[in-house]
Amino acid sequence: MILKKLWEKAVLFFKDIQIVNRENATDIIEFEVEELENIFALLLFGSFIGMPSPPVYISFELLPVMENEVNLMFERVNLSYDALARLTNVLGEP
Amino acid sequence: MKILFFVGKGGVGKSTLSALYAVKLARRGKKVFLNSIDPAHNLHDIFCINLSSTPREIIPGLAAVETDLNIWVKKYLKETERELKSVYKYQEAFNLHKYFKTLKYAPGIEEYAVFLALEDTVKESKTEDIDFLIFDTPPTALTLKFFALPSVSLIWLKELKIFRQTILDKKEIITKIKSGTRGGLIEKDPVLKRIDTLIARYEEFFSVLKAPHISSVFVVLNPFKLSRSESLLIQQELTNLGINIPYVILNKYTGDDEFMHSLKKEFKDSIIGIMETQNGEIEGVETLDSLELPVGIEQL
Ligand SMILES: Nc1ncnc2c1ncn2[C@@H]1O[C@H](COP(=O)(O)OP(=O)(O)OP(=O)(O)O)[C@@H](O)[C@H]1O
Ligand SMILES: [Mg+2]
């Protein structure tokens, strides 16, 4: 009986850990995705802020379907987000 | 349909020869459309009539236009600005109007206008059953940029596609972990869709340029050092792009055998035609009718 309870507790414990880990893992990927999306937008529309870019006409062909990324990009520029702080947040303290 | 491009250094005789081929092919019963995309048009001088962006019949079977690239730039910028304004209504940080005012001078826009004009002409000519579509091209630098445009664009688009796919793959993983189901993001993504559409568009155009049974480049040169070195530059650039040069025309030939000899070596894979210097101005249909096509390239 005691053994069974212990076993159940152990299972629960590991489940919790799994959930925690899983959430942590998605956080990391989410962060990465957001970064990648930002880079993708910057890659295309960097000419607005003086970065080397693909030919303008390619950027313009894609601009109409990239509302989210472009808004994200401007948000970044406007709030000048502290990217490093967010990174340590996501990764947790060492 | 066959597409002929007459390229070469300024003043070597691109316009004259494209007009000559146009007239001769029309006289042989072909349906010919002659299009000058050189911003400094001179087809009207050769035919001694007014030409514009609206096709005008010169002789039965031959219509000609002088394309106004500025109109294409304006039209393109206007349409793009309108589309973007409707998407980015609320994005005030995005100073679109100011950006568009200077955009017509941005690198790439000029050759993009050439591309749009050509894409349109090719499409139109196909529906009108044209046998020969002949282009009198702008100065070499712009012409080469135009020829490179599809492949440069494809390099960028393919990189962007890989990048976009990476993002979507990761998003898909997040969705799967969180909800346990597939999100189908890759199939639905509008950006990826548009990248694919663009890739298809440039690939189609590029394949037309590269197809030897459709497109033929005529490099025109004179027996002088400068026009020869520019022709070699054209050869090098086009070879790099995978576009070959089936014809070279040595125009204003005066019997310089040595020049001819080295030209044959330099353009081993091309048919070399010879056009002698004519007496008097070459203008008017009558004069063109009286001339023969360059020796060696009478049949296409
Ligand atoms: N075979 C020839 N014999 C005599 N004159 C010629 C010959 N070919 C061309 N010309 C003359 O050379 C001049 C330049 O020719 P043309 O305008 O066709 O060159 P182009 O390459 O189109 O020049 P541009 O780069 O300025 O458009 C014209 O006056 C034309 O009449
Ligand atoms: Mg000309």
mmCIF file with all atom_site columns, N, CA, C and O in Angstrom, chain B residues 161-212:
data_model
loop_
_atom_site.group_PDB
_atom_site.id
_atom_site.type_symbol
_atom_site.label_atom_id
_atom_site.label_alt_id
_atom_site.label_comp_id
_atom_site.label_asym_id
_atom_site.label_entity_id
_atom_site.label_seq_id
_atom_site.pdbx_PDB_ins_code
_atom_site.Cartn_x
_atom_site.Cartn_y
_atom_site.Cartn_z
_atom_site.occupancy
_atom_site.B_iso_or_equiv
_atom_site.pdbx_formal_charge
_atom_site.auth_seq_id
_atom_site.auth_comp_id
_atom_site.auth_asym_id
_atom_site.auth_atom_id
_atom_site.pdbx_PDB_model_num
ATOM 1   N N  . LYS B 1 161 ? 13.043 31.547 -48.523 1.00 0.00 ? 161 LYS B N  1
ATOM 2   C CA . LYS B 1 161 ? 12.128 30.421 -48.360 1.00 0.00 ? 161 LYS B CA 1
ATOM 3   C C  . LYS B 1 161 ? 12.623 29.458 -47.280 1.00 0.00 ? 161 LYS B C  1
ATOM 4   O O  . LYS B 1 161 ? 11.860 29.027 -46.415 1.00 0.00 ? 161 LYS B O  1
ATOM 5   N N  . ILE B 1 162 ? 13.922 29.151 -47.336 1.00 0.00 ? 162 ILE B N  1
ATOM 6   C CA . ILE B 1 162 ? 14.490 28.255 -46.329 1.00 0.00 ? 162 ILE B CA 1
ATOM 7   C C  . ILE B 1 162 ? 14.323 28.852 -44.929 1.00 0.00 ? 162 ILE B C  1
ATOM 8   O O  . ILE B 1 162 ? 13.913 28.179 -43.985 1.00 0.00 ? 162 ILE B O  1
ATOM 9   N N  . PHE B 1 163 ? 14.626 30.130 -44.839 1.00 0.00 ? 163 PHE B N  1
ATOM 10  C CA . PHE B 1 163 ? 14.506 30.844 -43.574 1.00 0.00 ? 163 PHE B CA 1
ATOM 11  C C  . PHE B 1 163 ? 13.062 30.771 -43.049 1.00 0.00 ? 163 PHE B C  1
ATOM 12  O O  . PHE B 1 163 ? 12.801 30.433 -41.899 1.00 0.00 ? 163 PHE B O  1
ATOM 13  N N  . ARG B 1 164 ? 12.138 31.092 -43.940 1.00 0.00 ? 164 ARG B N  1
ATOM 14  C CA . ARG B 1 164 ? 10.725 31.087 -43.549 1.00 0.00 ? 164 ARG B CA 1
ATOM 15  C C  . ARG B 1 164 ? 10.289 29.694 -43.102 1.00 0.00 ? 164 ARG B C  1
ATOM 16  O O  . ARG B 1 164 ? 9.547  29.527 -42.136 1.00 0.00 ? 164 ARG B O  1
ATOM 17  N N  . GLN B 1 165 ? 10.759 28.683 -43.814 1.00 0.00 ? 165 GLN B N  1
ATOM 18  C CA . GLN B 1 165 ? 10.393 27.311 -43.455 1.00 0.00 ? 165 GLN B CA 1
ATOM 19  C C  . GLN B 1 165 ? 10.900 26.939 -42.071 1.00 0.00 ? 165 GLN B C  1
ATOM 20  O O  . GLN B 1 165 ? 10.206 26.262 -41.312 1.00 0.00 ? 165 GLN B O  1
ATOM 21  N N  . THR B 1 166 ? 12.127 27.397 -41.755 1.00 0.00 ? 166 THR B N  1
ATOM 22  C CA . THR B 1 166 ? 12.676 27.125 -40.428 1.00 0.00 ? 166 THR B CA 1
ATOM 23  C C  . THR B 1 166 ? 11.764 27.709 -39.351 1.00 0.00 ? 166 THR B C  1
ATOM 24  O O  . THR B 1 166 ? 11.447 27.044 -38.358 1.00 0.00 ? 166 THR B O  1
ATOM 25  N N  . ILE B 1 167 ? 11.355 28.942 -39.564 1.00 0.00 ? 167 ILE B N  1
ATOM 26  C CA . ILE B 1 167 ? 10.458 29.589 -38.601 1.00 0.00 ? 167 ILE B CA 1
ATOM 27  C C  . ILE B 1 167 ? 9.167  28.782 -38.445 1.00 0.00 ? 167 ILE B C  1
ATOM 28  O O  . ILE B 1 167 ? 8.730  28.482 -37.337 1.00 0.00 ? 167 ILE B O  1
ATOM 29  N N  . LEU B 1 168 ? 8.596  28.394 -39.571 1.00 0.00 ? 168 LEU B N  1
ATOM 30  C CA . LEU B 1 168 ? 7.314  27.685 -39.515 1.00 0.00 ? 168 LEU B CA 1
ATOM 31  C C  . LEU B 1 168 ? 7.453  26.308 -38.882 1.00 0.00 ? 168 LEU B C  1
ATOM 32  O O  . LEU B 1 168 ? 6.573  25.867 -38.142 1.00 0.00 ? 168 LEU B O  1
ATOM 33  N N  . ASP B 1 169 ? 8.574  25.640 -39.163 1.00 0.00 ? 169 ASP B N  1
ATOM 34  C CA . ASP B 1 169 ? 8.812  24.326 -38.535 1.00 0.00 ? 169 ASP B CA 1
ATOM 35  C C  . ASP B 1 169 ? 8.811  24.463 -37.021 1.00 0.00 ? 169 ASP B C  1
ATOM 36  O O  . ASP B 1 169 ? 8.210  23.658 -36.309 1.00 0.00 ? 169 ASP B O  1
ATOM 37  N N  . LYS B 1 170 ? 9.484  25.486 -36.534 1.00 0.00 ? 170 LYS B N  1
ATOM 38  C CA . LYS B 1 170 ? 9.561  25.673 -35.088 1.00 0.00 ? 170 LYS B CA 1
ATOM 39  C C  . LYS B 1 170 ? 8.200  26.044 -34.512 1.00 0.00 ? 170 LYS B C  1
ATOM 40  O O  . LYS B 1 170 ? 7.821  25.589 -33.444 1.00 0.00 ? 170 LYS B O  1
ATOM 41  N N  . LYS B 1 171 ? 7.473  26.875 -35.222 1.00 0.00 ? 171 LYS B N  1
ATOM 42  C CA . LYS B 1 171 ? 6.124  27.239 -34.775 1.00 0.00 ? 171 LYS B CA 1
ATOM 43  C C  . LYS B 1 171 ? 5.241  25.998 -34.696 1.00 0.00 ? 171 LYS B C  1
ATOM 44  O O  . LYS B 1 171 ? 4.438  25.843 -33.798 1.00 0.00 ? 171 LYS B O  1
ATOM 45  N N  . GLU B 1 172 ? 5.421  25.158 -35.683 1.00 0.00 ? 172 GLU B N  1
ATOM 46  C CA . GLU B 1 172 ? 4.653  23.914 -35.744 1.00 0.00 ? 172 GLU B CA 1
ATOM 47  C C  . GLU B 1 172 ? 4.953  23.056 -34.515 1.00 0.00 ? 172 GLU B C  1
ATOM 48  O O  . GLU B 1 172 ? 4.047  22.459 -33.917 1.00 0.00 ? 172 GLU B O  1
ATOM 49  N N  . ILE B 1 173 ? 6.224  23.005 -34.127 1.00 0.00 ? 173 ILE B N  1
ATOM 50  C CA . ILE B 1 173 ? 6.611  22.237 -32.932 1.00 0.00 ? 173 ILE B CA 1
ATOM 51  C C  . ILE B 1 173 ? 5.910  22.806 -31.698 1.00 0.00 ? 173 ILE B C  1
ATOM 52  O O  . ILE B 1 173 ? 5.359  22.063 -30.883 1.00 0.00 ? 173 ILE B O  1
ATOM 53  N N  . ILE B 1 174 ? 5.905  24.130 -31.596 1.00 0.00 ? 174 ILE B N  1
ATOM 54  C CA . ILE B 1 174 ? 5.252  24.762 -30.442 1.00 0.00 ? 174 ILE B CA 1
ATOM 55  C C  . ILE B 1 174 ? 3.764  24.391 -30.395 1.00 0.00 ? 174 ILE B C  1
ATOM 56  O O  . ILE B 1 174 ? 3.241  23.988 -29.354 1.00 0.00 ? 174 ILE B O  1
ATOM 57  N N  . THR B 1 175 ? 3.112  24.522 -31.542 1.00 0.00 ? 175 THR B N  1
ATOM 58  C CA . THR B 1 175 ? 1.683  24.190 -31.588 1.00 0.00 ? 175 THR B CA 1
ATOM 59  C C  . THR B 1 175 ? 1.454  22.749 -31.177 1.00 0.00 ? 175 THR B C  1
ATOM 60  O O  . THR B 1 175 ? 0.519  22.429 -30.444 1.00 0.00 ? 175 THR B O  1
ATOM 61  N N  . LYS B 1 176 ? 2.326  21.873 -31.665 1.00 0.00 ? 176 LYS B N  1
ATOM 62  C CA . LYS B 1 176 ? 2.161  20.453 -31.375 1.00 0.00 ? 176 LYS B CA 1
ATOM 63  C C  . LYS B 1 176 ? 2.316  20.179 -29.888 1.00 0.00 ? 176 LYS B C  1
ATOM 64  O O  . LYS B 1 176 ? 1.521  19.458 -29.283 1.00 0.00 ? 176 LYS B O  1
ATOM 65  N N  . ILE B 1 177 ? 3.344  20.781 -29.280 1.00 0.00 ? 177 ILE B N  1
ATOM 66  C CA . ILE B 1 177 ? 3.577  20.564 -27.856 1.00 0.00 ? 177 ILE B CA 1
ATOM 67  C C  . ILE B 1 177 ? 2.402  21.106 -27.043 1.00 0.00 ? 177 ILE B C  1
ATOM 68  O O  . ILE B 1 177 ? 1.901  20.473 -26.122 1.00 0.00 ? 177 ILE B O  1
ATOM 69  N N  . LYS B 1 178 ? 1.952  22.280 -27.423 1.00 0.00 ? 178 LYS B N  1
ATOM 70  C CA . LYS B 1 178 ? 0.918  22.937 -26.629 1.00 0.00 ? 178 LYS B CA 1
ATOM 71  C C  . LYS B 1 178 ? -0.459 22.302 -26.788 1.00 0.00 ? 178 LYS B C  1
ATOM 72  O O  . LYS B 1 178 ? -1.207 22.158 -25.839 1.00 0.00 ? 178 LYS B O  1
ATOM 73  N N  . SER B 1 179 ? -0.817 21.995 -28.031 1.00 0.00 ? 179 SER B N  1
ATOM 74  C CA . SER B 1 179 ? -2.188 21.512 -28.224 1.00 0.00 ? 179 SER B CA 1
ATOM 75  C C  . SER B 1 179 ? -2.245 20.057 -28.675 1.00 0.00 ? 179 SER B C  1
ATOM 76  O O  . SER B 1 179 ? -3.315 19.481 -28.763 1.00 0.00 ? 179 SER B O  1
ATOM 77  N N  . GLY B 1 180 ? -1.087 19.499 -28.954 1.00 0.00 ? 180 GLY B N  1
ATOM 78  C CA . GLY B 1 180 ? -1.048 18.091 -29.339 1.00 0.00 ? 180 GLY B CA 1
ATOM 79  C C  . GLY B 1 180 ? -1.496 17.832 -30.761 1.00 0.00 ? 180 GLY B C  1
ATOM 80  O O  . GLY B 1 180 ? -1.506 16.702 -31.222 1.00 0.00 ? 180 GLY B O  1
ATOM 81  N N  . THR B 1 181 ? -1.862 18.884 -31.505 1.00 0.00 ? 181 THR B N  1
ATOM 82  C CA . THR B 1 181 ? -2.263 18.676 -32.898 1.00 0.00 ? 181 THR B CA 1
ATOM 83  C C  . THR B 1 181 ? -1.365 19.472 -33.838 1.00 0.00 ? 181 THR B C  1
ATOM 84  O O  . THR B 1 181 ? -0.696 20.409 -33.428 1.00 0.00 ? 181 THR B O  1
ATOM 85  N N  . ARG B 1 182 ? -1.421 19.056 -35.065 1.00 0.00 ? 182 ARG B N  1
ATOM 86  C CA . ARG B 1 182 ? -0.644 19.786 -36.073 1.00 0.00 ? 182 ARG B CA 1
ATOM 87  C C  . ARG B 1 182 ? -1.393 21.054 -36.465 1.00 0.00 ? 182 ARG B C  1
ATOM 88  O O  . ARG B 1 182 ? -2.618 21.064 -36.573 1.00 0.00 ? 182 ARG B O  1
ATOM 89  N N  . GLY B 1 183 ? -0.662 22.115 -36.659 1.00 0.00 ? 183 GLY B N  1
ATOM 90  C CA . GLY B 1 183 ? -1.322 23.376 -36.972 1.00 0.00 ? 183 GLY B CA 1
ATOM 91  C C  . GLY B 1 183 ? -1.481 23.641 -38.455 1.00 0.00 ? 183 GLY B C  1
ATOM 92  O O  . GLY B 1 183 ? -2.228 24.528 -38.851 1.00 0.00 ? 183 GLY B O  1
ATOM 93  N N  . GLY B 1 184 ? -0.783 22.877 -39.268 1.00 0.00 ? 184 GLY B N  1
ATOM 94  C CA . GLY B 1 184 ? -0.841 23.092 -40.717 1.00 0.00 ? 184 GLY B CA 1
ATOM 95  C C  . GLY B 1 184 ? -0.344 24.470 -41.114 1.00 0.00 ? 184 GLY B C  1
ATOM 96  O O  . GLY B 1 184 ? -0.803 25.067 -42.084 1.00 0.00 ? 184 GLY B O  1
ATOM 97  N N  . LEU B 1 185 ? 0.624  24.979 -40.328 1.00 0.00 ? 185 LEU B N  1
ATOM 98  C CA . LEU B 1 185 ? 1.090  26.344 -40.560 1.00 0.00 ? 185 LEU B CA 1
ATOM 99  C C  . LEU B 1 185 ? 1.785  26.511 -41.902 1.00 0.00 ? 185 LEU B C  1
ATOM 100 O O  . LEU B 1 185 ? 1.645  27.529 -42.574 1.00 0.00 ? 185 LEU B O  1
ATOM 101 N N  . ILE B 1 186 ? 2.545  25.466 -42.267 1.00 0.00 ? 186 ILE B N  1
ATOM 102 C CA . ILE B 1 186 ? 3.343  25.579 -43.492 1.00 0.00 ? 186 ILE B CA 1
ATOM 103 C C  . ILE B 1 186 ? 2.445  25.723 -44.719 1.00 0.00 ? 186 ILE B C  1
ATOM 104 O O  . ILE B 1 186 ? 2.716  26.513 -45.611 1.00 0.00 ? 186 ILE B O  1
ATOM 105 N N  . GLU B 1 187 ? 1.332  24.968 -44.710 1.00 0.00 ? 187 GLU B N  1
ATOM 106 C CA . GLU B 1 187 ? 0.423  25.032 -45.858 1.00 0.00 ? 187 GLU B CA 1
ATOM 107 C C  . GLU B 1 187 ? -0.316 26.366 -45.913 1.00 0.00 ? 187 GLU B C  1
ATOM 108 O O  . GLU B 1 187 ? -0.684 26.829 -46.984 1.00 0.00 ? 187 GLU B O  1
ATOM 109 N N  . LYS B 1 188 ? -0.540 26.956 -44.724 1.00 0.00 ? 188 LYS B N  1
ATOM 110 C CA . LYS B 1 188 ? -1.388 28.147 -44.695 1.00 0.00 ? 188 LYS B CA 1
ATOM 111 C C  . LYS B 1 188 ? -0.612 29.462 -44.802 1.00 0.00 ? 188 LYS B C  1
ATOM 112 O O  . LYS B 1 188 ? -1.204 30.494 -45.058 1.00 0.00 ? 188 LYS B O  1
ATOM 113 N N  . ASP B 1 189 ? 0.689  29.401 -44.568 1.00 0.00 ? 189 ASP B N  1
ATOM 114 C CA . ASP B 1 189 ? 1.443  30.650 -44.430 1.00 0.00 ? 189 ASP B CA 1
ATOM 115 C C  . ASP B 1 189 ? 1.401  31.523 -45.695 1.00 0.00 ? 189 ASP B C  1
ATOM 116 O O  . ASP B 1 189 ? 1.873  31.119 -46.753 1.00 0.00 ? 189 ASP B O  1
ATOM 117 N N  . PRO B 1 190 ? 0.863  32.734 -45.578 1.00 0.00 ? 190 PRO B N  1
ATOM 118 C CA . PRO B 1 190 ? 0.748  33.599 -46.760 1.00 0.00 ? 190 PRO B CA 1
ATOM 119 C C  . PRO B 1 190 ? 2.107  34.058 -47.289 1.00 0.00 ? 190 PRO B C  1
ATOM 120 O O  . PRO B 1 190 ? 2.256  34.266 -48.493 1.00 0.00 ? 190 PRO B O  1
ATOM 121 N N  . VAL B 1 191 ? 3.069  34.211 -46.388 1.00 0.00 ? 191 VAL B N  1
ATOM 122 C CA . VAL B 1 191 ? 4.392  34.667 -46.827 1.00 0.00 ? 191 VAL B CA 1
ATOM 123 C C  . VAL B 1 191 ? 5.054  33.592 -47.688 1.00 0.00 ? 191 VAL B C  1
ATOM 124 O O  . VAL B 1 191 ? 5.578  33.862 -48.773 1.00 0.00 ? 191 VAL B O  1
ATOM 125 N N  . LEU B 1 192 ? 5.000  32.351 -47.176 1.00 0.00 ? 192 LEU B N  1
ATOM 126 C CA . LEU B 1 192 ? 5.595  31.249 -47.929 1.00 0.00 ? 192 LEU B CA 1
ATOM 127 C C  . LEU B 1 192 ? 4.899  31.086 -49.278 1.00 0.00 ? 192 LEU B C  1
ATOM 128 O O  . LEU B 1 192 ? 5.547  30.852 -50.310 1.00 0.00 ? 192 LEU B O  1
ATOM 129 N N  . LYS B 1 193 ? 3.584  31.272 -49.271 1.00 0.00 ? 193 LYS B N  1
ATOM 130 C CA . LYS B 1 193 ? 2.822  31.163 -50.521 1.00 0.00 ? 193 LYS B CA 1
ATOM 131 C C  . LYS B 1 193 ? 3.296  32.196 -51.529 1.00 0.00 ? 193 LYS B C  1
ATOM 132 O O  . LYS B 1 193 ? 3.487  31.902 -52.700 1.00 0.00 ? 193 LYS B O  1
ATOM 133 N N  . ARG B 1 194 ? 3.466  33.422 -51.028 1.00 0.00 ? 194 ARG B N  1
ATOM 134 C CA . ARG B 1 194 ? 3.877  34.468 -51.959 1.00 0.00 ? 194 ARG B CA 1
ATOM 135 C C  . ARG B 1 194 ? 5.308  34.257 -52.455 1.00 0.00 ? 194 ARG B C  1
ATOM 136 O O  . ARG B 1 194 ? 5.612  34.498 -53.618 1.00 0.00 ? 194 ARG B O  1
ATOM 137 N N  . ILE B 1 195 ? 6.174  33.775 -51.558 1.00 0.00 ? 195 ILE B N  1
ATOM 138 C CA . ILE B 1 195 ? 7.541  33.473 -51.988 1.00 0.00 ? 195 ILE B CA 1
ATOM 139 C C  . ILE B 1 195 ? 7.496  32.431 -53.103 1.00 0.00 ? 195 ILE B C  1
ATOM 140 O O  . ILE B 1 195 ? 8.174  32.564 -54.124 1.00 0.00 ? 195 ILE B O  1
ATOM 141 N N  . ASP B 1 196 ? 6.657  31.415 -52.927 1.00 0.00 ? 196 ASP B N  1
ATOM 142 C CA . ASP B 1 196 ? 6.553  30.370 -53.953 1.00 0.00 ? 196 ASP B CA 1
ATOM 143 C C  . ASP B 1 196 ? 6.028  30.931 -55.280 1.00 0.00 ? 196 ASP B C  1
ATOM 144 O O  . ASP B 1 196 ? 6.505  30.559 -56.348 1.00 0.00 ? 196 ASP B O  1
ATOM 145 N N  . THR B 1 197 ? 5.040  31.817 -55.176 1.00 0.00 ? 197 THR B N  1
ATOM 146 C CA . THR B 1 197 ? 4.509  32.437 -56.395 1.00 0.00 ? 197 THR B CA 1
ATOM 147 C C  . THR B 1 197 ? 5.602  33.211 -57.129 1.00 0.00 ? 197 THR B C  1
ATOM 148 O O  . THR B 1 197 ? 5.731  33.125 -58.353 1.00 0.00 ? 197 THR B O  1
ATOM 149 N N  . LEU B 1 198 ? 6.390  33.964 -56.342 1.00 0.00 ? 198 LEU B N  1
ATOM 150 C CA . LEU B 1 198 ? 7.451  34.762 -56.954 1.00 0.00 ? 198 LEU B CA 1
ATOM 151 C C  . LEU B 1 198 ? 8.515  33.869 -57.582 1.00 0.00 ? 198 LEU B C  1
ATOM 152 O O  . LEU B 1 198 ? 9.000  34.134 -58.683 1.00 0.00 ? 198 LEU B O  1
ATOM 153 N N  . ILE B 1 199 ? 8.876  32.802 -56.860 1.00 0.00 ? 199 ILE B N  1
ATOM 154 C CA . ILE B 1 199 ? 9.872  31.873 -57.401 1.00 0.00 ? 199 ILE B CA 1
ATOM 155 C C  . ILE B 1 199 ? 9.386  31.332 -58.738 1.00 0.00 ? 199 ILE B C  1
ATOM 156 O O  . ILE B 1 199 ? 10.123 31.315 -59.731 1.00 0.00 ? 199 ILE B O  1
ATOM 157 N N  . ALA B 1 200 ? 8.120  30.946 -58.777 1.00 0.00 ? 200 ALA B N  1
ATOM 158 C CA . ALA B 1 200 ? 7.565  30.390 -60.021 1.00 0.00 ? 200 ALA B CA 1
ATOM 159 C C  . ALA B 1 200 ? 7.613  31.430 -61.149 1.00 0.00 ? 200 ALA B C  1
ATOM 160 O O  . ALA B 1 200 ? 7.959  31.118 -62.289 1.00 0.00 ? 200 ALA B O  1
ATOM 161 N N  . ARG B 1 201 ? 7.302  32.669 -60.780 1.00 0.00 ? 201 ARG B N  1
ATOM 162 C CA . ARG B 1 201 ? 7.279  33.733 -61.778 1.00 0.00 ? 201 ARG B CA 1
ATOM 163 C C  . ARG B 1 201 ? 8.666  33.984 -62.373 1.00 0.00 ? 201 ARG B C  1
ATOM 164 O O  . ARG B 1 201 ? 8.839  34.051 -63.587 1.00 0.00 ? 201 ARG B O  1
ATOM 165 N N  . TYR B 1 202 ? 9.678  34.098 -61.506 1.00 0.00 ? 202 TYR B N  1
ATOM 166 C CA . TYR B 1 202 ? 11.026 34.356 -62.013 1.00 0.00 ? 202 TYR B CA 1
ATOM 167 C C  . TYR B 1 202 ? 11.588 33.144 -62.744 1.00 0.00 ? 202 TYR B C  1
ATOM 168 O O  . TYR B 1 202 ? 12.318 33.280 -63.719 1.00 0.00 ? 202 TYR B O  1
ATOM 169 N N  . GLU B 1 203 ? 11.244 31.967 -62.243 1.00 0.00 ? 203 GLU B N  1
ATOM 170 C CA . GLU B 1 203 ? 11.747 30.769 -62.921 1.00 0.00 ? 203 GLU B CA 1
ATOM 171 C C  . GLU B 1 203 ? 11.178 30.658 -64.321 1.00 0.00 ? 203 GLU B C  1
ATOM 172 O O  . GLU B 1 203 ? 11.875 30.296 -65.263 1.00 0.00 ? 203 GLU B O  1
ATOM 173 N N  . GLU B 1 204 ? 9.901  30.992 -64.448 1.00 0.00 ? 204 GLU B N  1
ATOM 174 C CA . GLU B 1 204 ? 9.277  30.930 -65.770 1.00 0.00 ? 204 GLU B CA 1
ATOM 175 C C  . GLU B 1 204 ? 9.952  31.899 -66.733 1.00 0.00 ? 204 GLU B C  1
ATOM 176 O O  . GLU B 1 204 ? 10.313 31.538 -67.856 1.00 0.00 ? 204 GLU B O  1
ATOM 177 N N  . PHE B 1 205 ? 10.149 33.117 -66.258 1.00 0.00 ? 205 PHE B N  1
ATOM 178 C CA . PHE B 1 205 ? 10.762 34.120 -67.125 1.00 0.00 ? 205 PHE B CA 1
ATOM 179 C C  . PHE B 1 205 ? 12.203 33.746 -67.472 1.00 0.00 ? 205 PHE B C  1
ATOM 180 O O  . PHE B 1 205 ? 12.641 33.867 -68.618 1.00 0.00 ? 205 PHE B O  1
ATOM 181 N N  . PHE B 1 206 ? 12.918 33.269 -66.468 1.00 0.00 ? 206 PHE B N  1
ATOM 182 C CA . PHE B 1 206 ? 14.310 32.888 -66.683 1.00 0.00 ? 206 PHE B CA 1
ATOM 183 C C  . PHE B 1 206 ? 14.407 31.734 -67.676 1.00 0.00 ? 206 PHE B C  1
ATOM 184 O O  . PHE B 1 206 ? 15.299 31.701 -68.525 1.00 0.00 ? 206 PHE B O  1
ATOM 185 N N  . SER B 1 207 ? 13.464 30.807 -67.585 1.00 0.00 ? 207 SER B N  1
ATOM 186 C CA . SER B 1 207 ? 13.515 29.670 -68.498 1.00 0.00 ? 207 SER B CA 1
ATOM 187 C C  . SER B 1 207 ? 13.239 30.122 -69.941 1.00 0.00 ? 207 SER B C  1
ATOM 188 O O  . SER B 1 207 ? 13.783 29.564 -70.888 1.00 0.00 ? 207 SER B O  1
ATOM 189 N N  . VAL B 1 208 ? 12.419 31.176 -70.078 1.00 0.00 ? 208 VAL B N  1
ATOM 190 C CA . VAL B 1 208 ? 12.203 31.738 -71.418 1.00 0.00 ? 208 VAL B CA 1
ATOM 191 C C  . VAL B 1 208 ? 13.505 32.349 -71.944 1.00 0.00 ? 208 VAL B C  1
ATOM 192 O O  . VAL B 1 208 ? 13.895 32.137 -73.093 1.00 0.00 ? 208 VAL B O  1
ATOM 193 N N  . LEU B 1 209 ? 14.199 33.081 -71.083 1.00 0.00 ? 209 LEU B N  1
ATOM 194 C CA . LEU B 1 209 ? 15.460 33.710 -71.499 1.00 0.00 ? 209 LEU B CA 1
ATOM 195 C C  . LEU B 1 209 ? 16.514 32.678 -71.874 1.00 0.00 ? 209 LEU B C  1
ATOM 196 O O  . LEU B 1 209 ? 17.333 32.893 -72.765 1.00 0.00 ? 209 LEU B O  1
ATOM 197 N N  . LYS B 1 210 ? 16.488 31.552 -71.153 1.00 0.00 ? 210 LYS B N  1
ATOM 198 C CA . LYS B 1 210 ? 17.550 30.559 -71.362 1.00 0.00 ? 210 LYS B CA 1
ATOM 199 C C  . LYS B 1 210 ? 17.244 29.556 -72.467 1.00 0.00 ? 210 LYS B C  1
ATOM 200 O O  . LYS B 1 210 ? 18.148 28.867 -72.934 1.00 0.00 ? 210 LYS B O  1
ATOM 201 N N  . ALA B 1 211 ? 15.958 29.476 -72.868 1.00 0.00 ? 211 ALA B N  1
ATOM 202 C CA . ALA B 1 211 ? 15.591 28.457 -73.856 1.00 0.00 ? 211 ALA B CA 1
ATOM 203 C C  . ALA B 1 211 ? 16.108 28.836 -75.247 1.00 0.00 ? 211 ALA B C  1
ATOM 204 O O  . ALA B 1 211 ? 15.694 29.860 -75.799 1.00 0.00 ? 211 ALA B O  1
ATOM 205 N N  . PRO B 1 212 ? 17.005 28.038 -75.821 1.00 0.00 ? 212 PRO B N  1
ATOM 206 C CA . PRO B 1 212 ? 17.595 28.411 -77.115 1.00 0.00 ? 212 PRO B CA 1
ATOM 207 C C  . PRO B 1 212 ? 16.583 28.422 -78.249 1.00 0.00 ? 212 PRO B C  1
ATOM 208 O O  . PRO B 1 212 ? 16.764 29.157 -79.224 1.00 0.00 ? 212 PRO B O  1
#
